[in-house]
Coordinates of C-alpha atoms in Angstrom, one line a residue:
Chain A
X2 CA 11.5 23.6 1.3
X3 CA 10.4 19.8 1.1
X4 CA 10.8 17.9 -1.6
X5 CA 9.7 14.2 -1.9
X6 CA 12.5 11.8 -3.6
X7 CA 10.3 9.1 -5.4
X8 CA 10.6 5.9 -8.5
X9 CA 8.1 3.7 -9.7
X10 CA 10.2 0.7 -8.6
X11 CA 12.7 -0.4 -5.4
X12 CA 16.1 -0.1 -6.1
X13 CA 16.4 2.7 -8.6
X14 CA 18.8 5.7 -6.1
X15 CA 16.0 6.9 -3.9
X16 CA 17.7 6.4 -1.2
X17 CA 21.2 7.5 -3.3
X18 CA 19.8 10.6 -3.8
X19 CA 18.0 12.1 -1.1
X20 CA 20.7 10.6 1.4
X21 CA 23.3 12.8 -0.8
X22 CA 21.4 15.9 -1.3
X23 CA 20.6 15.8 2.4
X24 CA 24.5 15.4 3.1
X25 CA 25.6 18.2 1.0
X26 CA 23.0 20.8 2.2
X27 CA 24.4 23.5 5.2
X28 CA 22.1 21.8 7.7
X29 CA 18.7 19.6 6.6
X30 CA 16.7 17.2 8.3
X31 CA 16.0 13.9 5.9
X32 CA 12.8 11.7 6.5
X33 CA 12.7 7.8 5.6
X34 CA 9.1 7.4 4.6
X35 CA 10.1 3.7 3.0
X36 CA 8.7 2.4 6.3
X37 CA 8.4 -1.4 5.1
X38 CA 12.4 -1.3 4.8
X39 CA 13.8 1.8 5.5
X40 CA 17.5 2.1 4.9
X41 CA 18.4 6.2 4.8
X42 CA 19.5 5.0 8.6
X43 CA 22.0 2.3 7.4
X44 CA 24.5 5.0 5.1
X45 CA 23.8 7.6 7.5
X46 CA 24.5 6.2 11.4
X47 CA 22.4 8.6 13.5
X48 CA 23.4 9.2 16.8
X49 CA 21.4 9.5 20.2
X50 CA 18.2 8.0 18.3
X51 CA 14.9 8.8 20.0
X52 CA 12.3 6.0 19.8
X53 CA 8.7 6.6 19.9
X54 CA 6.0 3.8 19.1
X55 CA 3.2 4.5 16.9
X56 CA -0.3 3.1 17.3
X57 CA -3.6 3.5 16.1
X58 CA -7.1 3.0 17.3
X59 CA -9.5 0.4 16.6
X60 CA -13.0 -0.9 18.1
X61 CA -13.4 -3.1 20.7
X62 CA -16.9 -4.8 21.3
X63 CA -18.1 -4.9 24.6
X64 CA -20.5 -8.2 23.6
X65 CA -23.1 -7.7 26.7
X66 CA -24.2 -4.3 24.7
X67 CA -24.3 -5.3 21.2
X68 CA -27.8 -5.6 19.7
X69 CA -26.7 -7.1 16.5
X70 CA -28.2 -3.8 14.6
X71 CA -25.3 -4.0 12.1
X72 CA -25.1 -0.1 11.6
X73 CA -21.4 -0.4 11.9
X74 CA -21.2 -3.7 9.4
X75 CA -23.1 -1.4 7.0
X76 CA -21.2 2.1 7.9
X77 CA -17.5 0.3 7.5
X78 CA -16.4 0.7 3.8
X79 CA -13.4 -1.4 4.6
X80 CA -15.9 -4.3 5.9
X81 CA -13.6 -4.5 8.7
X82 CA -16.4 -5.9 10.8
X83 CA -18.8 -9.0 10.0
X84 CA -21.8 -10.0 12.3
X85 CA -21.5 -13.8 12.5
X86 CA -24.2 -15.9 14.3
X87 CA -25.1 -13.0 17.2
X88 CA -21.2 -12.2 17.4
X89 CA -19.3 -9.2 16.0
X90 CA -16.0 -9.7 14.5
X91 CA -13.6 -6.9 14.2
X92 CA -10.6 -7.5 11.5
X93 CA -7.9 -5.5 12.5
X94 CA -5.7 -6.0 9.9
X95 CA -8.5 -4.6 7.7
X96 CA -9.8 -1.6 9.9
X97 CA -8.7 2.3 8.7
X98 CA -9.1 3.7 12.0
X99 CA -12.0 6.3 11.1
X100 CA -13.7 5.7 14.6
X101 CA -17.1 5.6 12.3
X102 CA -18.5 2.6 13.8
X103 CA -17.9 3.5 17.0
X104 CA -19.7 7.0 16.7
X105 CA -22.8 5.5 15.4
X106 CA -23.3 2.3 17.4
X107 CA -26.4 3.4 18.9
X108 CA -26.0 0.8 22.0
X109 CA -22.3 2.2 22.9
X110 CA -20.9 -1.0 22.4
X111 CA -18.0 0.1 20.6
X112 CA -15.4 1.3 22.1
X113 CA -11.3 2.0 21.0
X114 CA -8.1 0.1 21.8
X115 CA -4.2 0.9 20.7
X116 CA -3.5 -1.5 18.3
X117 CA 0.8 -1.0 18.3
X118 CA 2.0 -0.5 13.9
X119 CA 5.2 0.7 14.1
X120 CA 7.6 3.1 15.7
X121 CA 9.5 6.5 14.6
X122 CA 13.3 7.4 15.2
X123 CA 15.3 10.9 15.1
X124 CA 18.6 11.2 15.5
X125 CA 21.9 13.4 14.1
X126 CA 24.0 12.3 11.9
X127 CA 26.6 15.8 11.3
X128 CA 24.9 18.0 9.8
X129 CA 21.2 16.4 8.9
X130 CA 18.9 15.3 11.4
X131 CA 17.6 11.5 10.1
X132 CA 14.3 11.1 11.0
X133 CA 13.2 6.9 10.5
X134 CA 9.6 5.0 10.5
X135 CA 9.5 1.4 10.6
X136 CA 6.1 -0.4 10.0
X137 CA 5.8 -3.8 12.1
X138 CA 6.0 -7.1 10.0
X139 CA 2.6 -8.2 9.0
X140 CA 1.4 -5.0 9.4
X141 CA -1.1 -3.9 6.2
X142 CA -1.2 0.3 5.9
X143 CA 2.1 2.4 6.7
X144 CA 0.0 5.4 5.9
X145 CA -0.5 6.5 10.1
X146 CA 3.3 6.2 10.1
X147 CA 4.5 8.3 7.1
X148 CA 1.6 10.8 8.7
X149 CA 3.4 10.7 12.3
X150 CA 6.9 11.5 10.5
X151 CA 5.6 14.4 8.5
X152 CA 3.5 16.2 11.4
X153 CA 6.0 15.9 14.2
X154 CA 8.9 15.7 13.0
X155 CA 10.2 19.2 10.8
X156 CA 11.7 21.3 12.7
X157 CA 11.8 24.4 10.4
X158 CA 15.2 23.8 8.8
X159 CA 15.6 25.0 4.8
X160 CA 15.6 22.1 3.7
X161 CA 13.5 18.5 3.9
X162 CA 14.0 15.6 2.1
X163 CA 11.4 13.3 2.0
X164 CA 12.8 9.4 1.0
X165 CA 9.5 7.5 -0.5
X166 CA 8.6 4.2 -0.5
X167 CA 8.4 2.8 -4.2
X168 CA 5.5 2.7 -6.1
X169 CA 2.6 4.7 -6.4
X170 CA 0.0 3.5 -4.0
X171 CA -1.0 5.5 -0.8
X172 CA 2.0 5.5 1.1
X173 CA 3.8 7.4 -1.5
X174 CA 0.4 9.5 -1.7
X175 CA 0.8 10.3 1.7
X176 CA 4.6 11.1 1.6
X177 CA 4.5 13.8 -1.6
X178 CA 1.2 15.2 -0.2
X179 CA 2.6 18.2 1.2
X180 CA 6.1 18.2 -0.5
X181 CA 7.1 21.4 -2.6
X182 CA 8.6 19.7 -5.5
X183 CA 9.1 16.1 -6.5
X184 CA 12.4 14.6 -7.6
X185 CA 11.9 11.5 -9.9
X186 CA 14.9 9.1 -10.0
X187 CA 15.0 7.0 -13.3
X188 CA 17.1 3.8 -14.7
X189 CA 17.7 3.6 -18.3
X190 CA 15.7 0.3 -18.6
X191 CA 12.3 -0.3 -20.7
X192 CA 11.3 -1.3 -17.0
X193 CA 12.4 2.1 -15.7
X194 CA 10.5 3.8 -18.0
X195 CA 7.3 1.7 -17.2
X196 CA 7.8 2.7 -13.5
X197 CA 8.7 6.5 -14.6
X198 CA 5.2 7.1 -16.4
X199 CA 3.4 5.9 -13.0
X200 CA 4.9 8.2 -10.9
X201 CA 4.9 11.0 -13.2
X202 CA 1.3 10.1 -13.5
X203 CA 0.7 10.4 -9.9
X204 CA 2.8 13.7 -9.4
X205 CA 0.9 14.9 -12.2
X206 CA -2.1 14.2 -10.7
X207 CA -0.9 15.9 -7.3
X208 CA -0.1 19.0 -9.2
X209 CA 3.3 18.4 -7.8
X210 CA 6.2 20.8 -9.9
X211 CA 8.6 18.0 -10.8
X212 CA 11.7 16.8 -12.6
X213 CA 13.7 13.3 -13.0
X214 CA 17.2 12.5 -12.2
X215 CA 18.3 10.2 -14.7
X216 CA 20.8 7.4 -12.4
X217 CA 23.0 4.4 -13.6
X218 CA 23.4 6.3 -17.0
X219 CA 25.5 4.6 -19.6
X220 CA 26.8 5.5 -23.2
X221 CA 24.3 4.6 -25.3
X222 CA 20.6 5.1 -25.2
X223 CA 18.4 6.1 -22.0
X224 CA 15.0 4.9 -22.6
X225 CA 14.5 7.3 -19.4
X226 CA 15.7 10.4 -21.0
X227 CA 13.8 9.4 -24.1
X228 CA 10.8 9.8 -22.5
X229 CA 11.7 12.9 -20.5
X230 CA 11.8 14.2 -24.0
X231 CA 9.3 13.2 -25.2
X232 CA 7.1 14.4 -22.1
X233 CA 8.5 17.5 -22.3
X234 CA 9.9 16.9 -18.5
X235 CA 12.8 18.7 -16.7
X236 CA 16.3 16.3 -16.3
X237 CA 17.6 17.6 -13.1
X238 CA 20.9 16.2 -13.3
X239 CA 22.4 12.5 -14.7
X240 CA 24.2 10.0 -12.7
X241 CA 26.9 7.7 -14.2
X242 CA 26.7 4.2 -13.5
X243 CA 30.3 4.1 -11.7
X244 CA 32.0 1.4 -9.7
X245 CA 33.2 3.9 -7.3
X246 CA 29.9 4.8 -6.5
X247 CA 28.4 1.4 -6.2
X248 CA 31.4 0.4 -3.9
X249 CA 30.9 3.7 -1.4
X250 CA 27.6 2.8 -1.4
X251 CA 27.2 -0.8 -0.9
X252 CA 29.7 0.0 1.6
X253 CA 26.5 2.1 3.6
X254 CA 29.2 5.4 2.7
X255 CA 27.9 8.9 2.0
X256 CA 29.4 9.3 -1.3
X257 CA 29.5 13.4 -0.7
X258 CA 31.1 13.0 2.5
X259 CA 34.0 10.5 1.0
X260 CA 34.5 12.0 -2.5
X261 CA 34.9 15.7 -3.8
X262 CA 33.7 14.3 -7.5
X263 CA 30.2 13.1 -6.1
X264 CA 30.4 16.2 -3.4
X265 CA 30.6 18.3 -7.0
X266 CA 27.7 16.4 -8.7
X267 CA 25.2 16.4 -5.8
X268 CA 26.1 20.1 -5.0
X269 CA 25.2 21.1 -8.3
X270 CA 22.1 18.9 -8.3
X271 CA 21.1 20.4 -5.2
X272 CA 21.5 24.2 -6.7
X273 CA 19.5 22.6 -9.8
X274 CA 16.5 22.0 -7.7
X275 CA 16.8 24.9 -5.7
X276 CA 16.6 27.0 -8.5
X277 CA 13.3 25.2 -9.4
X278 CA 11.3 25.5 -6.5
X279 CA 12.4 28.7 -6.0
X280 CA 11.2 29.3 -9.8
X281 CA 8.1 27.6 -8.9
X282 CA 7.4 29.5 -6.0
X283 CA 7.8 32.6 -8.0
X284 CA 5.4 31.7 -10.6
X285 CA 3.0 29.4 -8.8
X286 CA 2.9 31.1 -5.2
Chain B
X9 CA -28.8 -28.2 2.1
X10 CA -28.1 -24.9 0.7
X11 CA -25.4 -24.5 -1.5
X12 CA -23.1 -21.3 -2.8
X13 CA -21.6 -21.0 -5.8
X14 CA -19.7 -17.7 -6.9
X15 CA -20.4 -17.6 -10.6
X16 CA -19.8 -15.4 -13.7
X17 CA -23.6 -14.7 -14.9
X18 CA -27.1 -15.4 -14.1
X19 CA -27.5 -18.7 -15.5
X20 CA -26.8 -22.9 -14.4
X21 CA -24.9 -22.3 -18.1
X22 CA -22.4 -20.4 -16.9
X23 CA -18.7 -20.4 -15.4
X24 CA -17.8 -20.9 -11.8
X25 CA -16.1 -17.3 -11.1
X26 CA -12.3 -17.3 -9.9
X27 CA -12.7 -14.9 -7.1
X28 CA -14.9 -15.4 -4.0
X29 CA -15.0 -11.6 -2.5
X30 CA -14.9 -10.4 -6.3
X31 CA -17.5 -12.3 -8.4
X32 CA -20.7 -10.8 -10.2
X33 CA -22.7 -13.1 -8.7
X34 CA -23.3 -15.9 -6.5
X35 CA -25.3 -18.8 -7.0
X36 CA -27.4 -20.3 -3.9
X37 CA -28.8 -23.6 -5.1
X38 CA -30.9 -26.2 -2.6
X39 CA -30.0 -30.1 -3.1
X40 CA -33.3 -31.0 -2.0
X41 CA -35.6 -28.8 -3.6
X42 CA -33.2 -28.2 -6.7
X43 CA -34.8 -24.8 -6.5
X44 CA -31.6 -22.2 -7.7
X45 CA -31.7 -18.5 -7.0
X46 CA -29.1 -15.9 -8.3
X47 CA -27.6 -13.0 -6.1
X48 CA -25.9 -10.0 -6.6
X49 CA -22.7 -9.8 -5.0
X50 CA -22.6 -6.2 -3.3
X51 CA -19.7 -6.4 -2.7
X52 CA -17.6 -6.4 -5.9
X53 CA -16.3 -2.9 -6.1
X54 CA -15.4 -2.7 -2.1
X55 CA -12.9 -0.7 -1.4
X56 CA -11.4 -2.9 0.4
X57 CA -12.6 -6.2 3.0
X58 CA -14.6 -7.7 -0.3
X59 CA -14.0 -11.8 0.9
X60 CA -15.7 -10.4 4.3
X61 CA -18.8 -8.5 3.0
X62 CA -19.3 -11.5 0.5
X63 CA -18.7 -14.4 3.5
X64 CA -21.6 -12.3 5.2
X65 CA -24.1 -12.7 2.1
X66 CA -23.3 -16.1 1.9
X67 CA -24.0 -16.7 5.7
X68 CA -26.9 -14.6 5.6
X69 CA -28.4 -16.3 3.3
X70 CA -28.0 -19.6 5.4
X71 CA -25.5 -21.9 3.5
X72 CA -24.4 -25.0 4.1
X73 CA -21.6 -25.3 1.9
X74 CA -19.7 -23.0 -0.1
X75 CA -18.2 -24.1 -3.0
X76 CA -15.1 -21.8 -4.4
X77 CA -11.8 -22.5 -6.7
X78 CA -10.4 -20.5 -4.2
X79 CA -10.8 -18.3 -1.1
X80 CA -9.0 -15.4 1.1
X81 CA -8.0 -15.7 5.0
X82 CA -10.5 -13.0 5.8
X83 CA -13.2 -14.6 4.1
X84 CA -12.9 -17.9 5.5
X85 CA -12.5 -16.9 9.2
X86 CA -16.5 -15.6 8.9
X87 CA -17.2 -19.0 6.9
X88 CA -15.8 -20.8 9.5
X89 CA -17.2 -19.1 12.8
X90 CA -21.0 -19.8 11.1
X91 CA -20.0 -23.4 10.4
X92 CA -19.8 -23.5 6.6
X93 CA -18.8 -26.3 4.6
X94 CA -15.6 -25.0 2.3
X95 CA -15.6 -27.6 -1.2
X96 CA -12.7 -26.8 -3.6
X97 CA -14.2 -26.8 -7.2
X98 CA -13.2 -30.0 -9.5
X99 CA -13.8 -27.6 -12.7
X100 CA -15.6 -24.4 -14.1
X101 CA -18.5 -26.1 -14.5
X102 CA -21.4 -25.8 -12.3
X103 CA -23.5 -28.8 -12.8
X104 CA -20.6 -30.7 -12.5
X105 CA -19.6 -29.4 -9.4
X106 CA -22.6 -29.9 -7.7
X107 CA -23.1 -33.9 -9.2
X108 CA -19.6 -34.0 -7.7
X109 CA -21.0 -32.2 -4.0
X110 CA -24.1 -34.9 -4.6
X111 CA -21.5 -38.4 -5.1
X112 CA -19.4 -37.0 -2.3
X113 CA -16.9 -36.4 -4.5
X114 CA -15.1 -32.7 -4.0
X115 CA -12.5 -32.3 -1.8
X116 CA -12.1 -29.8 1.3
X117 CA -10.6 -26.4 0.9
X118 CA -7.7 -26.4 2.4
X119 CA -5.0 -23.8 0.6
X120 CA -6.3 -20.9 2.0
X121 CA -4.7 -17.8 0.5
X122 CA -3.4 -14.5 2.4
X123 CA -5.4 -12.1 0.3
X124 CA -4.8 -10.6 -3.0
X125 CA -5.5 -6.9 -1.3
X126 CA -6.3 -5.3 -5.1
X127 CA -3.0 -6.9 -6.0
X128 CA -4.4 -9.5 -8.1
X129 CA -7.4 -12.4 -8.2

């Protein structure tokens, strides 16, 4: 089963999460689709990483066949291309790699080059295969990365945890497009819950079977919870905002593999959400 | 010489627009003639690229001089490679903008920003 780890906003136990529920799984392979800073890598020290570099494809103009007939000015709905004073200019940065403009230059002037985004990583650490992307700095779209990691990269094992990037925009898209369930980590903060609604939104919108694990809970009120009541959506499990916890893991430590309370807690998380898209499965098949 | 403005309406009454790529409209106005034309801006619900399919009206429609509060990297790259003038705007007001063009009193563009890329502007 795969299921996508997401928040609205950086910093909420993404990364706390999946790495743990990964960690305390038989054998699982866990994908870091937070290519702008992926740090799954960092708590969980894979060994014999394999490197591969990821490109994608962009036109080239060959300026002794261009006619200036602006059919690919018109055709590109990124207006990657601009035809300035009998010259054609490409804008990389801008270009989605569709390969239109190239198909319907009528003079075959276009023609494709690799354009080098990013690179993927896979290595072992115990028992879960870590799977990495990295995006290149400056880079715009992370989306041909994320697409690299999910195609190649699972192997059939049970289970696949997917590590989003924040937000809601198309890399996170991308990441929960395929994923069987979607865990939603949550703060108690009036911010949290702002971030919450747009990724319930977007799960929603996916038709993705979901629930929220509530993280850094306090005594006192969860604005988080709050709204999971409200919203009528399932709490997976709570984490308590702990010192021990935040010591193991600003210390880049698995907190399952170092403590039998937090192996407890994420082992019963992990049957939680088992259970669920099992149940789902069941019901929606 | 042939001067753009982006602006928010059809009309010498109105307000200079904040975004280049994004405004309603642009305003192409001759300092000789004094003759001013209004354009639609087709490219204000892009996707995505909206500072280069609006750099490629404006040279299209063979300006001189663009004058803009503010404009993208993107955008000014296609200004640039026809040879247009970029102004910064002294206020929102057009008429004033272009006495200021006539006295030789705006200023070059010169912060030129990395792109908003639907973040923003």
């Amino acid at each position: 089963m795969k299921i996508a780890v997401l928040s609205g906003k950086g910093g909420t136990g993404k990364t706390l999460v999946s790495v743990n529920l990964a960690s305390v799984t038989k054998e699982s392979i866990y994908i870091d689709c937070d290519i702008e800073e992926p740090n799954g890598h960092l708590f969980f020290k894979p060994k014999n990483y394999v490197l591969e570099s990821i490109s994608v494809k962009i036109p080239i103009v060959d300026e002794r066949l261009c006619s200036g007939c602006r059919i690919c000015v018109d055709f590109c709905k990124f207006n990657a291309l601009a035809f300035i004073i009998n010259k054609l200019i490409v804008f990389d940065d801008v270009c989605h790699s569709c390969g239109g403009c190239i198909v319907f230059c009528p003079e075959k002037a276009l023609s494709e080059k690799d354009k080098l985004i990013g690179i993927a990583q896979c290595g072992v650490s115990e028992n879960v295969t870590v799977v990495t992307g990295t995006l290149n700095v400056g880079e715009s779209s992370g989306v041909p990365i994320i697409k690299k990691l999910l195609k190649d990269f699972p192997l059939g094992k049970e289970f696949i945890f997917i590590d989003c990037p924040p937000g809601s925009a198309c890399i996170v898209m991308e990441s929960i497009k395929d994923a069987d369930y979607c865990i939603i980590v949550a703060e108690p903060t009036l911010f949290g819950v702002h971030n919450l609604n747009m990724v319930y939104e977007l799960v929603k919108l996916f038709n993705k079977p979901n629930g929220v694990v509530l993280n850094k809970c306090l005594e006192g009120e969860n604005p988080s919870e709050k709204f999971c009541l409200e919203k009528d959506i399932r709490i997976l499990g709570r984490i308590p905002f702990d010192q021990e916890l935040g010591k193991l893991n600003s210390n880049a430590l698995i907190a399952v593999r170092e403590n039998q309370t937090y192996r407890d807690l994420f082992s019963s998380l992990l049957q939680t959400v088992t259970k669920e898209v099992q149940h789902e499965t069941v019901t929606n098949p | 010489m042939k001067i753009a403005i982006p602006v928010d309406d059809k009309s010498m009454e109105t307000s200079v627009c904040q975004s280049f790529g994004r405004t309603p409209y642009y305003l192409i106005y001759d300092t000789e003639s004094q003759v001013s034309i209004f354009l639609d801006n087709s490219a204000v619900a892009s996707q995505g690229g909206a500072g280069i399919k609006a750099a490629q009206t404006i040279v299209d429609n063979q300006v001189h001089a663009l004058i803009t509060p503010r404009c993208g990297e993107n955008a000014a790259k296609v200004l640039m490679a026809a040879d247009i003038m970029l102004y910064k705007t002294i206020n929102t007001s057009i008429k004033d903008n272009i006495a200021a063009l006539n006295n030789g009193k705006l200023s070059l563009l010169e912060d030129i920003h990395p792109g908003f890329h639907g973040h923003g502007g």
